Amino acid sequence: MEEDDSPSRGVDDPNGVDREVERRVNTLALCACLNSVALGYQIGAVAVANALLKDNLHLSNRELTVYETMINVWAIGGAVLASVIAEPLGRRSTFLTSATCFIAGSLVQAFASSYGWLLFGVSLVGLAVGLGLAIDPIYIAEISPAGRRGYFVTFSELTIAVGQTLGFVVALVISLIWPSWAGNWRVMIGLGAIVPGALVVAVVFVMPESPRWLAIHGREAEARSVLLDLGHSEPRADATLRAIAAEKSAAPLEDATLWGFLSGVAQLVRSSPTVRHILLVGIGTAVAQQMSGTDAIFYNYVASLRAIGVGKNWKIYATLVAFGVLKISVALISMRLLDTVGRRPLLVFSGFATSATAFALAVAFAFATDAKGHARIQVPVVALYFIYVASFEIGLGPGCWLIPSEIFYNSIRMRAMSLATFANRCATVGVVGTAIPIREAWSWSGYFAWFGSTCLVGATFLAVYLPETKGKSLEEMYAYFASLSKATSRTDLASAMLEPSASGGRGGKVV
């Protein structure tokens, strides 16, 4: 039988995803996520090592705060750099740049002889983080079938959790092998160079260029070849290329220079209501994740347990390993639910549940001083941390990168994704940079109450503005948001936001 060449038969259809396509995309998504493993390892290793390096290098609380914040300050620059590199040079070049910065930054920190060298090393890692957070979900979204895009893009969050767990395990093992060695934190951080080294190998020998990047840069033959290599049939590959060409003709290719990025951002902000709506949702979702306070809470986790009398390091590190296992388990569940239950219900539930748990931690720590050192306060606090991790990971964790990567249409995707990453890292700088001062001024109870409040604001934003986007191809998103922008009544808008096929059903879908 002759194969139907209509786009609606494409692998976008959740009921028509080809096993070979899924297998190939699965391999490439895992390769791309080595970037996320490296980021997760850095978070996990630093969560343990910061107290150790503070003692070894005799750092003040202020210097430690600057160190923890610096990675996110430079990640802001990395987010901007991602757009400047990824459009003219391609997605693969961005991966290589990120991996190189990760390797150099990890080794510089490991061999740092002074506070200045430590900051230089973590700044390089920050650049790598900004590059990686922007490019990982973009690359995966551009090679994934729409019906499985939530699953594949969530690999990024899953592998961050894997990296964190790896960092916790390495820290636990090293602390057991060399419990009295003052420089054990150097090994913890230096081992972070291994995973990005593997990414370099994957980029050079395994990962092709994004077919969408090739197509919008006039390299249709190469784009078609990549689509065929991914396992798509010739009619499906051709349908995808036609859709990309149609969108490209309606929206000119962005200027990829730094000035082009800055002027392009200004143009986006001043553009049509539809584009502004897309930016509001994409950037707002990225910021809402960090309003949960997750980075600051886990950077200060060790200090929080010591504040309630948990003195043995191995006990603290063991709970961190358990957190990592929980994050991985919940991320695996989220990967399935995002493409079945949908994006909106998971993210909204996650936001409010995470906020409620932070408030519960505030109440627990209000009684921690009197009960310090007793299991009756330590056990409930650790249990609430577990609930916090699960609440965050079910939606906010993966969702903040899935939503921007899929709603930004082709001609603005890299620029807008860099802007979302920029906003996400700016929020992180504010969260991490104020964590210790808030804790010192308001106590641990006030610290958690503050993050419960900011998370509640983010959850409310998601409840009001986030539409459902599951099952849509990347090329459908602009028309979908245009239909939302045209909704005039509150009832129409709410109905459109909850309906995943509000812009015209299944017809015309592409890869």
XYZ file of N, CA and C in Angstrom, residues 135-269:
405
model
N 20.376 25.393 25.297
C 20.493 24.560 24.090
C 19.909 23.167 24.263
N 19.998 22.583 25.458
C 19.531 21.195 25.632
C 18.068 21.013 25.226
N 17.121 21.752 25.833
C 15.715 21.536 25.473
C 15.393 21.937 24.040
N 16.104 22.952 23.521
C 15.871 23.373 22.135
C 16.221 22.238 21.171
N 17.408 21.668 21.334
C 17.859 20.594 20.436
C 16.919 19.399 20.523
N 16.546 19.008 21.741
C 15.675 17.847 21.903
C 14.301 18.118 21.307
N 13.755 19.324 21.536
C 12.440 19.668 20.977
C 12.471 19.640 19.453
N 13.586 20.062 18.867
C 13.672 20.155 17.406
C 13.848 18.805 16.724
N 14.206 17.772 17.463
C 14.330 16.450 16.844
C 13.208 15.507 17.272
N 12.332 15.939 18.198
C 11.326 15.040 18.782
C 9.995 15.122 18.052
N 9.274 13.991 17.950
C 7.887 14.032 17.465
C 7.000 14.702 18.498
N 6.017 15.468 18.053
C 5.206 16.279 18.967
C 4.498 15.445 20.017
N 3.990 14.263 19.626
C 3.261 13.433 20.570
C 4.115 12.884 21.697
N 5.453 12.979 21.553
C 6.364 12.470 22.575
C 7.346 13.542 23.037
N 7.106 14.794 22.641
C 8.060 15.848 22.952
C 8.165 16.096 24.457
N 7.037 16.041 25.153
C 7.086 16.222 26.601
C 7.960 15.172 27.256
N 7.843 13.939 26.770
C 8.641 12.838 27.309
C 10.129 13.082 27.080
N 10.495 13.429 25.850
C 11.917 13.559 25.527
C 12.546 14.816 26.138
N 11.845 15.950 26.103
C 12.416 17.168 26.667
C 12.587 17.027 28.180
N 11.727 16.226 28.803
C 11.840 16.003 30.238
C 13.106 15.234 30.597
N 13.743 14.590 29.601
C 15.042 13.962 29.842
C 16.002 14.958 30.496
N 15.894 16.231 30.087
C 16.802 17.246 30.609
C 16.699 17.353 32.127
N 15.463 17.432 32.634
C 15.272 17.517 34.082
C 15.642 16.205 34.769
N 15.285 15.082 34.130
C 15.627 13.777 34.699
C 17.132 13.633 34.873
N 17.885 14.044 33.860
C 19.337 13.863 33.934
C 20.003 14.887 34.850
N 19.362 16.046 35.070
C 19.852 16.943 36.123
C 19.756 16.220 37.466
N 18.626 15.522 37.680
C 18.452 14.755 38.913
C 19.483 13.631 39.006
N 19.770 12.975 37.873
C 20.798 11.928 37.860
C 22.155 12.524 38.232
N 22.461 13.689 37.660
C 23.728 14.347 37.969
C 23.824 14.738 39.433
N 22.734 15.277 39.981
C 22.722 15.634 41.402
C 22.967 14.403 42.274
N 22.270 13.319 41.949
C 22.446 12.086 42.715
C 23.882 11.591 42.621
N 24.441 11.673 41.425
C 25.835 11.268 41.236
C 26.756 12.125 42.098
N 26.484 13.440 42.131
C 27.280 14.334 42.964
C 27.159 13.987 44.439
N 25.937 13.665 44.885
C 25.730 13.289 46.286
C 26.461 11.989 46.627
N 26.348 11.001 45.699
C 26.994 9.701 45.945
C 28.506 9.854 46.004
N 29.067 10.602 45.046
C 30.518 10.822 45.022
C 30.960 11.506 46.317
N 30.189 12.517 46.743
C 30.536 13.229 47.979
C 30.485 12.294 49.186
N 29.470 11.424 49.225
C 29.349 10.479 50.334
C 30.538 9.518 50.361
N 30.889 8.978 49.196
C 31.999 8.019 49.113
C 33.317 8.686 49.497
N 33.549 9.875 48.963
C 34.809 10.575 49.254
C 34.902 10.932 50.738
N 33.766 11.349 51.319
C 33.794 11.704 52.745
C 34.050 10.484 53.623
N 33.645 9.301 53.143
C 33.908 8.079 53.898
C 35.347 7.606 53.718
N 35.906 7.812 52.506
C 37.280 7.377 52.246
C 38.299 8.317 52.907
N 38.059 9.630 52.752
C 38.983 10.628 53.312
C 38.223 11.567 54.254
N 37.743 11.073 55.371
C 36.907 11.898 56.247
C 37.631 13.096 56.861
N 38.943 12.985 57.020
C 39.677 14.072 57.692
C 40.535 14.893 56.742
N 40.485 14.595 55.441
C 41.302 15.336 54.480
C 40.617 16.658 54.148
N 41.287 17.763 54.397
C 40.687 19.088 54.190
C 40.425 19.392 52.719
N 41.132 18.700 51.827
C 40.973 18.990 50.398
C 40.056 18.039 49.671
N 39.226 17.265 50.406
C 38.376 16.297 49.711
C 37.354 16.961 48.787
N 37.000 18.227 49.075
C 36.064 18.939 48.206
C 36.634 19.148 46.812
N 37.958 19.187 46.689
C 38.588 19.377 45.372
C 38.310 18.187 44.453
N 38.353 16.996 45.018
C 38.059 15.798 44.232
C 36.585 15.790 43.824
N 35.713 16.144 44.760
C 34.272 16.180 44.461
C 33.985 17.059 43.258
N 34.554 18.265 43.250
C 34.276 19.221 42.173
C 35.057 18.871 40.907
N 36.308 18.433 41.041
C 37.133 18.125 39.874
C 36.590 16.994 39.033
N 35.938 16.016 39.659
C 35.365 14.901 38.901
C 34.231 15.353 37.979
N 33.772 16.587 38.173
C 32.737 17.129 37.290
C 33.189 17.333 35.864
N 34.493 17.179 35.584
C 34.995 17.337 34.216
C 34.774 16.096 33.366
N 34.426 14.969 33.988
C 34.321 13.706 33.237
C 33.123 13.696 32.300
N 31.947 14.054 32.804
C 30.725 13.981 31.992
C 30.778 14.911 30.778
N 31.187 16.186 30.919
C 31.284 17.018 29.707
C 32.307 16.495 28.711
N 33.325 15.775 29.194
C 34.256 15.134 28.254
C 33.539 14.107 27.404
N 32.615 13.357 28.028
C 31.815 12.391 27.270
C 30.905 13.095 26.273
N 30.411 14.286 26.630
C 29.570 15.055 25.706
C 30.345 15.445 24.454
N 31.599 15.838 24.616
C 32.418 16.182 23.452
C 32.492 15.005 22.491
N 32.713 13.818 23.018
C 32.776 12.609 22.184
C 31.439 12.381 21.476
N 30.326 12.558 22.204
C 28.999 12.342 21.621
C 28.711 13.334 20.498
N 29.073 14.596 20.696
C 28.822 15.618 19.677
C 29.629 15.325 18.411
N 30.870 14.931 18.583
C 31.753 14.699 17.434
C 31.361 13.449 16.653
N 30.958 12.395 17.359
C 30.774 11.109 16.694
C 29.334 10.613 16.583
N 28.394 11.190 17.337
C 27.045 10.624 17.371
C 25.964 11.615 16.952
N 26.006 12.844 17.455
C 24.880 13.763 17.324
C 24.902 14.530 15.994
N 23.817 14.458 15.209
C 23.727 15.273 13.993
C 23.283 16.693 14.333
N 23.387 17.584 13.375
C 22.857 18.931 13.562
C 21.339 18.871 13.564
N 20.706 19.836 14.245
C 19.248 19.901 14.280
C 18.687 20.094 12.864
N 17.738 19.242 12.450
C 17.180 19.397 11.095
C 16.445 20.727 10.911
N 15.838 21.238 11.963
C 15.144 22.521 11.837
C 16.147 23.664 11.659
N 17.277 23.606 12.368
C 18.304 24.634 12.178
C 18.833 24.574 10.748
N 19.080 23.389 10.246
C 19.570 23.248 8.871
C 18.559 23.808 7.872
N 17.283 23.490 8.070
C 16.260 23.911 7.120
C 16.096 25.429 7.085
N 16.070 26.078 8.259
C 15.853 27.526 8.255
C 17.102 28.287 7.799
N 18.237 27.593 7.683
C 19.450 28.214 7.150
C 19.708 27.804 5.695
N 18.675 27.313 5.034
C 18.767 27.029 3.607
C 19.462 25.730 3.258
N 19.667 24.850 4.218
C 20.361 23.580 3.957
C 19.339 22.439 4.007
N 18.345 22.533 3.085
C 17.231 21.591 3.101
C 17.656 20.162 2.827
N 18.624 19.982 1.937
C 19.062 18.619 1.616
C 19.656 17.931 2.847
N 20.479 18.675 3.588
C 21.058 18.113 4.808
C 19.978 17.866 5.860
N 19.018 18.795 5.955
C 17.921 18.626 6.911
C 17.110 17.379 6.580
N 16.853 17.181 5.306
C 16.089 15.995 4.879
C 16.855 14.720 5.210
N 18.164 14.757 4.987
C 18.995 13.598 5.295
C 18.946 13.252 6.787
N 18.987 14.290 7.655
C 18.926 14.049 9.101
C 17.566 13.468 9.480
N 16.490 14.014 8.911
C 15.157 13.490 9.208
C 15.023 12.033 8.796
N 15.585 11.691 7.647
C 15.551 10.294 7.208
C 16.393 9.412 8.122
N 17.540 9.927 8.552
C 18.387 9.171 9.480
C 17.695 8.955 10.822
N 16.818 9.899 11.202
C 16.060 9.742 12.441
C 14.994 8.660 12.328
N 14.747 8.175 11.087
C 13.789 7.108 10.892
C 12.483 7.530 10.264
N 12.349 8.827 9.897
C 11.120 9.292 9.272
C 11.047 8.816 7.828
N 9.832 8.571 7.352
C 9.643 8.218 5.950
C 9.878 9.455 5.077
N 10.094 9.257 3.799
C 10.321 10.389 2.891
C 9.133 11.342 2.856
N 7.872 10.844 2.770
C 6.737 11.787 2.781
C 6.663 12.606 4.062
N 6.965 11.991 5.183
C 6.897 12.715 6.435
C 8.005 13.758 6.533
N 9.188 13.387 6.082
C 10.294 14.346 6.091
C 9.971 15.540 5.193
N 9.414 15.256 4.013
C 9.071 16.339 3.091
C 7.973 17.229 3.655
N 7.003 16.628 4.353
C 5.930 17.421 4.956
C 6.491 18.362 6.024
N 7.443 17.873 6.808
C 8.075 18.708 7.833
C 8.823 19.866 7.197
N 9.576 19.595 6.135
C 10.339 20.649 5.464
C 9.417 21.689 4.845
N 8.269 21.255 4.305
C 7.311 22.223 3.742
C 6.755 23.127 4.839
N 6.460 22.555 5.992
C 5.922 23.357 7.102
C 6.955 24.371 7.597
N 8.212 23.940 7.676
C 9.276 24.854 8.115
C 9.449 25.978 7.108
N 9.419 25.627 5.815
C 9.577 26.641 4.771
C 8.427 27.644 4.803
N 7.209 27.161 5.051
C 6.050 28.055 5.109
C 6.189 29.027 6.268
N 6.636 28.531 7.421
C 6.802 29.416 8.568
C 7.955 30.393 8.331
N 9.027 29.908 7.705
C 10.182 30.759 7.434
C 9.818 31.914 6.509
N 8.965 31.652 5.527
C 8.569 32.709 4.591
C 7.733 33.779 5.285
N 7.050 33.384 6.351
C 6.210 34.344 7.078
C 6.977 35.108 8.142
N 8.145 34.581 8.559
C 8.936 35.212 9.625
C 10.403 35.164 9.244
N 11.081 36.306 9.038
C 12.477 36.319 8.629
C 13.403 35.751 9.685
N 14.542 35.239 9.239
C 15.549 34.686 10.132
C 16.124 35.786 11.010
N 16.322 35.463 12.287
C 16.789 36.471 13.228
C 18.271 36.808 13.028
N 18.641 38.034 13.369
C 20.031 38.474 13.375
C 20.716 37.859 14.586
N 21.785 37.061 14.366
C 22.385 36.282 15.449
C 23.549 36.982 16.142
N 23.864 38.216 15.752
C 24.940 38.924 16.447
C 24.450 39.372 17.824
N 25.400 39.807 18.676
C 25.000 40.269 20.006
C 24.065 41.460 19.890
N 24.388 42.397 18.991
C 23.507 43.538 18.795
C 22.160 43.079 18.246
N 22.213 42.081 17.352
C 20.973 41.544 16.813
C 20.119 40.909 17.897
N 20.785 40.225 18.846
C 20.044 39.623 19.957
C 19.362 40.700 20.785
N 20.129 41.755 21.146
C 19.576 42.803 22.001
C 18.466 43.579 21.301
N 18.709 43.933 20.036
C 17.676 44.660 19.299
C 16.482 43.756 19.008
N 16.778 42.459 18.793
C 15.699 41.509 18.542
C 14.795 41.332 19.742
N 15.379 41.329 20.924
C 14.575 41.232 22.144
C 13.646 42.433 22.248
N 14.186 43.632 21.951
C 13.358 44.839 21.994
C 12.219 44.747 20.975
N 12.514 44.200 19.801
C 11.475 44.047 18.786
C 10.398 43.058 19.235
N 10.831 41.969 19.869
C 9.868 40.978 20.351
C 8.907 41.598 21.355
N 9.468 42.385 22.278
C 8.644 42.998 23.324
C 7.622 43.954 22.721
